[in-house]
mmCIF file of C-alpha atoms in Angstrom:
data_model
loop_
_atom_site.group_PDB
_atom_site.id
_atom_site.type_symbol
_atom_site.label_atom_id
_atom_site.label_comp_id
_atom_site.label_asym_id
_atom_site.label_seq_id
_atom_site.Cartn_x
_atom_site.Cartn_y
_atom_site.Cartn_z
ATOM 1 C CA MET A 1 70.098 -43.273 54.181
ATOM 2 C CA ILE A 2 68.968 -40.696 56.745
ATOM 3 C CA ILE A 3 69.702 -36.976 56.522
ATOM 4 C CA TYR A 4 69.615 -34.928 59.720
ATOM 5 C CA VAL A 5 69.220 -31.165 59.358
ATOM 6 C CA LYS A 6 69.438 -28.768 62.296
ATOM 7 C CA THR A 7 66.964 -25.905 62.600
ATOM 8 C CA ALA A 8 67.867 -22.384 63.634
ATOM 9 C CA SER A 9 66.574 -23.174 67.118
ATOM 10 C CA GLY A 10 68.837 -26.217 67.461
ATOM 11 C CA SER A 11 66.216 -28.923 66.979
ATOM 12 C CA THR A 12 66.745 -31.621 64.379
ATOM 13 C CA ILE A 13 64.568 -32.847 61.544
ATOM 14 C CA GLU A 14 65.028 -36.309 60.093
ATOM 15 C CA LEU A 15 64.648 -36.770 56.346
ATOM 16 C CA VAL A 16 64.754 -40.389 55.230
ATOM 17 C CA VAL A 17 65.812 -41.583 51.812
ATOM 18 C CA PRO A 18 63.365 -44.311 50.829
ATOM 19 C CA ALA A 19 63.454 -48.037 50.646
ATOM 20 C CA ASN A 20 62.302 -49.698 47.436
ATOM 21 C CA GLU A 21 58.677 -50.238 48.406
ATOM 22 C CA ILE A 22 57.464 -46.919 46.969
ATOM 23 C CA ASP A 23 54.525 -47.374 44.584
ATOM 24 C CA PRO A 24 55.028 -44.851 41.748
ATOM 25 C CA SER A 25 51.336 -45.076 40.853
ATOM 26 C CA HIS A 26 50.330 -43.262 44.058
ATOM 27 C CA ARG A 27 50.760 -39.750 42.718
ATOM 28 C CA HIS A 28 48.846 -37.111 44.624
ATOM 29 C CA PRO A 29 45.843 -35.988 42.546
ATOM 30 C CA ARG A 30 46.489 -32.300 43.226
ATOM 31 C CA PHE A 31 50.088 -31.825 44.318
ATOM 32 C CA TYR A 32 51.966 -33.905 41.760
ATOM 33 C CA PHE A 33 52.943 -31.268 39.217
ATOM 34 C CA PRO A 34 54.367 -32.259 35.802
ATOM 35 C CA ASP A 35 56.995 -29.522 36.079
ATOM 36 C CA GLY A 36 57.852 -30.166 39.753
ATOM 37 C CA ASN A 37 61.503 -30.755 40.557
ATOM 38 C CA VAL A 38 61.518 -32.419 43.984
ATOM 39 C CA ILE A 39 59.490 -35.487 44.949
ATOM 40 C CA PHE A 40 58.363 -36.185 48.511
ATOM 41 C CA PHE A 41 56.660 -39.294 49.887
ATOM 42 C CA VAL A 42 54.121 -38.855 52.689
ATOM 43 C CA GLU A 43 51.784 -41.565 53.961
ATOM 44 C CA GLY A 44 51.666 -43.477 50.686
ATOM 45 C CA TRP A 45 51.397 -40.426 48.429
ATOM 46 C CA LEU A 46 53.992 -39.003 46.045
ATOM 47 C CA TYR A 47 54.201 -35.212 45.769
ATOM 48 C CA ASN A 48 56.090 -33.550 42.937
ATOM 49 C CA VAL A 49 56.467 -29.913 43.910
ATOM 50 C CA HIS A 50 58.794 -26.990 43.256
ATOM 51 C CA ARG A 51 61.958 -26.866 45.284
ATOM 52 C CA TYR A 52 62.117 -23.083 44.942
ATOM 53 C CA TYR A 53 59.240 -22.492 47.378
ATOM 54 C CA PHE A 54 60.754 -24.792 49.992
ATOM 55 C CA GLN A 55 64.188 -23.186 49.708
ATOM 56 C CA ARG A 56 62.756 -19.690 49.754
ATOM 57 C CA ASP A 57 60.436 -20.080 52.729
ATOM 58 C CA SER A 58 62.040 -22.771 54.927
ATOM 59 C CA THR A 59 65.498 -22.645 56.457
ATOM 60 C CA ILE A 60 65.267 -26.398 57.004
ATOM 61 C CA PHE A 61 64.812 -27.222 53.341
ATOM 62 C CA GLU A 62 67.226 -24.513 52.269
ATOM 63 C CA ALA A 63 69.901 -26.233 54.355
ATOM 64 C CA MET A 64 68.929 -29.697 53.137
ATOM 65 C CA PHE A 65 68.996 -28.789 49.456
ATOM 66 C CA SER A 66 72.362 -27.081 49.850
ATOM 67 C CA LEU A 67 74.012 -30.325 51.036
ATOM 68 C CA PRO A 68 76.440 -31.678 48.429
ATOM 69 C CA CYS A 69 75.518 -34.922 46.729
ATOM 70 C CA PRO A 70 78.116 -37.729 47.074
ATOM 71 C CA ASP A 71 80.104 -38.427 43.922
ATOM 72 C CA GLY A 72 78.406 -40.911 41.665
ATOM 73 C CA HIS A 73 74.996 -40.514 43.319
ATOM 74 C CA THR A 74 71.840 -38.847 42.037
ATOM 75 C CA PRO A 75 70.227 -36.424 44.508
ATOM 76 C CA GLU A 76 67.241 -37.898 46.303
ATOM 77 C CA GLY A 77 63.829 -36.653 45.328
ATOM 78 C CA GLN A 78 64.442 -36.687 41.574
ATOM 79 C CA THR A 79 62.375 -39.755 40.662
ATOM 80 C CA ASP A 80 59.229 -41.504 41.862
ATOM 81 C CA GLU A 81 61.327 -44.517 42.803
ATOM 82 C CA ASP A 82 63.698 -42.448 44.916
ATOM 83 C CA PRO A 83 61.708 -39.701 46.684
ATOM 84 C CA ILE A 84 62.458 -37.994 49.959
ATOM 85 C CA ILE A 85 60.360 -39.613 52.686
ATOM 86 C CA LEU A 86 58.955 -37.259 55.300
ATOM 87 C CA GLU A 87 58.544 -39.498 58.334
ATOM 88 C CA GLY A 88 56.040 -38.765 61.085
ATOM 89 C CA ILE A 89 53.942 -36.508 58.844
ATOM 90 C CA GLU A 90 50.286 -37.057 57.947
ATOM 91 C CA ALA A 91 49.260 -36.467 54.350
ATOM 92 C CA LYS A 92 46.336 -34.247 55.389
ATOM 93 C CA ASP A 93 48.727 -31.921 57.255
ATOM 94 C CA PHE A 94 51.151 -31.760 54.321
ATOM 95 C CA ASP A 95 48.198 -31.043 52.002
ATOM 96 C CA ARG A 96 47.164 -28.120 54.194
ATOM 97 C CA LEU A 97 50.655 -26.638 54.148
ATOM 98 C CA LEU A 98 50.858 -27.042 50.372
ATOM 99 C CA SER A 99 47.463 -25.380 49.962
ATOM 100 C CA ILE A 100 49.088 -22.233 51.355
ATOM 101 C CA LEU A 101 51.950 -22.454 48.854
ATOM 102 C CA TYR A 102 49.635 -23.441 45.987
ATOM 103 C CA PRO A 103 46.237 -21.747 46.571
ATOM 104 C CA LYS A 104 43.340 -22.573 44.291
ATOM 105 C CA ASN A 105 42.096 -19.008 44.575
ATOM 106 C CA PHE A 106 44.162 -16.029 45.725
ATOM 107 C CA ARG A 107 41.061 -14.248 47.023
ATOM 108 C CA THR A 108 40.119 -16.943 49.539
ATOM 109 C CA CYS A 109 41.984 -19.337 51.804
ATOM 110 C CA GLU A 110 41.137 -23.033 51.922
ATOM 111 C CA ILE A 111 42.230 -23.320 55.547
ATOM 112 C CA GLU A 112 39.267 -22.333 57.693
ATOM 113 C CA THR A 113 38.984 -24.236 60.967
ATOM 114 C CA LYS A 114 41.006 -24.017 64.151
ATOM 115 C CA GLU A 115 42.178 -27.597 63.689
ATOM 116 C CA GLU A 116 43.421 -26.840 60.174
ATOM 117 C CA TRP A 117 45.335 -23.721 61.204
ATOM 118 C CA ILE A 118 46.948 -25.558 64.133
ATOM 119 C CA SER A 119 47.970 -28.250 61.646
ATOM 120 C CA VAL A 120 49.601 -25.604 59.419
ATOM 121 C CA LEU A 121 51.243 -23.983 62.445
ATOM 122 C CA SER A 122 52.705 -27.325 63.505
ATOM 123 C CA LEU A 123 54.480 -28.044 60.199
ATOM 124 C CA ALA A 124 55.467 -24.416 59.655
ATOM 125 C CA THR A 125 57.125 -24.406 63.080
ATOM 126 C CA ARG A 126 58.756 -27.793 62.575
ATOM 127 C CA TRP A 127 60.288 -26.803 59.248
ATOM 128 C CA ASP A 128 60.926 -23.110 59.926
ATOM 129 C CA PHE A 129 58.479 -21.727 57.366
ATOM 130 C CA THR A 130 58.635 -18.347 59.099
ATOM 131 C CA SER A 131 56.067 -16.410 57.072
ATOM 132 C CA ILE A 132 53.560 -19.287 57.052
ATOM 133 C CA ARG A 133 53.981 -19.659 60.818
ATOM 134 C CA GLU A 134 53.247 -15.946 61.204
ATOM 135 C CA LEU A 135 50.182 -16.309 58.976
ATOM 136 C CA ALA A 136 48.850 -19.205 61.070
ATOM 137 C CA LEU A 137 49.451 -17.308 64.308
ATOM 138 C CA SER A 138 47.664 -14.239 62.940
ATOM 139 C CA ARG A 139 44.618 -16.340 62.022
ATOM 140 C CA LEU A 140 44.526 -18.011 65.431
ATOM 141 C CA HIS A 141 45.336 -14.989 67.589
ATOM 142 C CA PRO A 142 42.247 -13.906 69.546
ATOM 143 C CA ASN A 143 42.919 -10.197 69.016
ATOM 144 C CA SER A 144 43.770 -10.429 65.336
ATOM 145 C CA PHE A 145 41.434 -8.709 62.871
ATOM 146 C CA THR A 146 41.971 -11.727 60.595
ATOM 147 C CA ALA A 147 40.714 -14.204 63.219
ATOM 148 C CA SER A 148 37.032 -14.975 62.997
ATOM 149 C CA ALA A 149 34.986 -15.805 66.068
ATOM 150 C CA GLN A 150 35.151 -19.535 65.373
ATOM 151 C CA LEU A 151 38.955 -19.434 65.351
ATOM 152 C CA ASN A 152 39.440 -17.485 68.562
ATOM 153 C CA LEU A 153 41.325 -19.673 70.986
ATOM 154 C CA SER A 154 40.273 -20.059 74.598
ATOM 155 C CA PRO A 155 42.797 -19.072 77.285
ATOM 156 C CA ALA A 156 43.495 -22.771 77.892
ATOM 157 C CA ASP A 157 44.133 -23.318 74.173
ATOM 158 C CA ARG A 158 46.482 -20.333 74.037
ATOM 159 C CA ILE A 159 48.485 -21.645 76.982
ATOM 160 C CA VAL A 160 48.889 -25.149 75.584
ATOM 161 C CA LEU A 161 49.685 -23.983 72.045
ATOM 162 C CA GLY A 162 51.857 -21.131 73.279
ATOM 163 C CA LEU A 163 54.013 -23.581 75.229
ATOM 164 C CA ARG A 164 54.046 -26.166 72.438
ATOM 165 C CA PHE A 165 54.965 -23.740 69.655
ATOM 166 C CA ASP A 166 56.921 -21.194 71.687
ATOM 167 C CA VAL A 167 54.455 -18.322 71.290
ATOM 168 C CA SER A 168 55.519 -16.529 74.455
ATOM 169 C CA GLU A 169 53.326 -13.457 73.894
ATOM 170 C CA TRP A 170 50.196 -15.563 74.320
ATOM 171 C CA LEU A 171 51.118 -16.906 77.749
ATOM 172 C CA LEU A 172 50.883 -14.026 80.220
ATOM 173 C CA PRO A 173 47.491 -12.705 79.012
ATOM 174 C CA ALA A 174 46.024 -16.228 78.928
ATOM 175 C CA TYR A 175 47.351 -17.261 82.342
ATOM 176 C CA SER A 176 46.283 -13.914 83.818
ATOM 177 C CA GLU A 177 42.759 -14.297 82.472
ATOM 178 C CA LEU A 178 42.352 -17.698 84.127
ATOM 179 C CA CYS A 179 43.985 -16.637 87.376
ATOM 180 C CA MET A 180 42.154 -13.340 87.833
ATOM 181 C CA ARG A 181 38.617 -14.230 86.811
ATOM 182 C CA THR A 182 35.980 -15.078 89.398
ATOM 183 C CA GLU A 183 35.004 -18.475 87.956
ATOM 184 C CA ALA A 184 37.114 -21.533 88.718
ATOM 185 C CA LEU A 185 38.609 -23.695 85.978
ATOM 186 C CA THR A 186 36.122 -25.928 84.216
ATOM 187 C CA LEU A 187 36.606 -29.648 83.679
ATOM 188 C CA GLU A 188 37.124 -29.045 79.945
ATOM 189 C CA GLU A 189 39.814 -26.450 80.646
ATOM 190 C CA GLY A 190 41.525 -28.811 83.088
ATOM 191 C CA GLU A 191 41.628 -31.570 80.492
ATOM 192 C CA ILE A 192 43.183 -29.197 77.960
ATOM 193 C CA LEU A 193 45.729 -27.724 80.367
ATOM 194 C CA GLY A 194 46.981 -30.879 82.068
ATOM 195 C CA MET A 195 47.694 -31.508 85.737
ATOM 196 C CA GLN A 196 50.776 -29.315 86.172
ATOM 197 C CA ASN A 197 49.161 -26.240 84.651
ATOM 198 C CA VAL A 198 45.985 -26.775 86.678
ATOM 199 C CA ILE A 199 47.998 -26.909 89.920
ATOM 200 C CA ASN A 200 50.042 -23.830 89.011
ATOM 201 C CA ILE A 201 46.932 -21.839 88.127
ATOM 202 C CA ALA A 202 45.110 -22.961 91.288
ATOM 203 C CA GLN A 203 48.054 -21.895 93.450
ATOM 204 C CA ALA A 204 48.292 -18.548 91.669
ATOM 205 C CA ARG A 205 44.540 -17.943 92.099
ATOM 206 C CA GLN A 206 44.832 -18.678 95.808
ATOM 207 C CA ALA A 207 47.839 -16.381 96.164
ATOM 208 C CA ILE A 208 46.071 -13.532 94.343
ATOM 209 C CA ARG A 209 43.104 -13.853 96.708
ATOM 210 C CA TYR A 210 45.209 -14.018 99.872
ATOM 211 C CA PRO A 211 44.365 -10.973 102.040
ATOM 212 C CA SER A 212 47.826 -9.428 101.791
ATOM 213 C CA ASN A 213 47.682 -9.588 97.981
ATOM 214 C CA LEU A 214 44.207 -8.174 97.414
ATOM 215 C CA ASN A 215 45.486 -4.630 97.049
ATOM 216 C CA ARG A 216 48.307 -5.481 94.657
ATOM 217 C CA SER A 217 48.562 -3.442 91.480
ATOM 218 C CA PHE A 218 47.751 -5.048 88.145
ATOM 219 C CA ASP A 219 51.474 -5.224 87.336
ATOM 220 C CA GLY A 220 52.103 -6.861 90.697
ATOM 221 C CA VAL A 221 49.496 -9.519 90.012
ATOM 222 C CA GLN A 222 50.952 -10.171 86.559
ATOM 223 C CA ASN A 223 54.399 -10.598 88.076
ATOM 224 C CA LEU A 224 52.947 -13.153 90.482
ATOM 225 C CA VAL A 225 51.250 -14.992 87.602
ATOM 226 C CA ARG A 226 54.468 -14.935 85.582
ATOM 227 C CA GLU A 227 56.436 -16.403 88.484
ATOM 228 C CA MET A 228 53.905 -19.049 89.550
ATOM 229 C CA CYS A 229 52.650 -20.168 86.135
ATOM 230 C CA ILE A 230 54.923 -19.303 83.216
ATOM 231 C CA THR A 231 58.264 -19.913 84.933
ATOM 232 C CA ARG A 232 57.077 -23.262 86.307
ATOM 233 C CA ALA A 233 55.669 -24.348 82.952
ATOM 234 C CA TYR A 234 59.095 -24.515 81.307
#
């Protein structure tokens, strides 16, 4: 059985009720709680967690858990033999999200690297964990006082992640930085950005440097960048 739940943005998440090949011995060593009340299956691991946190923080799971159970059927996720399978999810990513909900130490955060925070951002966005998404964005944002130097994203990173996760406020400053600086794009930046973005940025850089545009105001240049890069990116 497959359950489809629509997000607030209109996208759809697929939650699959399992086949019978679940091995109940594969309980996660950290996130299988004796008093948990909903069981998920991710990449061979069983997780027994607390439905309350998922209902409270995620509109996706709030909607899923509010669905009525057919007469004569037990709700999925109540036993090891009948968990809710989260397809297309890696266990390491689910572990990182759960480490936010179940911290080992409230004074420190286990998530430290850029890769880990992007992983958290990805699942938080997918499942509408609004406050966790905001936390991940605050740790990754280059101007955030919570973002350490090692987490600061390059302009190319901000463009790609801003488009992927709909963080519109990152786009104009990042595109403008690449378009207005003296140095051309590097090979590494080109590989991150992809062909279409590279072309758009190159055209915007050329337009900014065209003689008739050299005396444009800063706002005028940003409008040009917005039109030639951001509008074309969508």
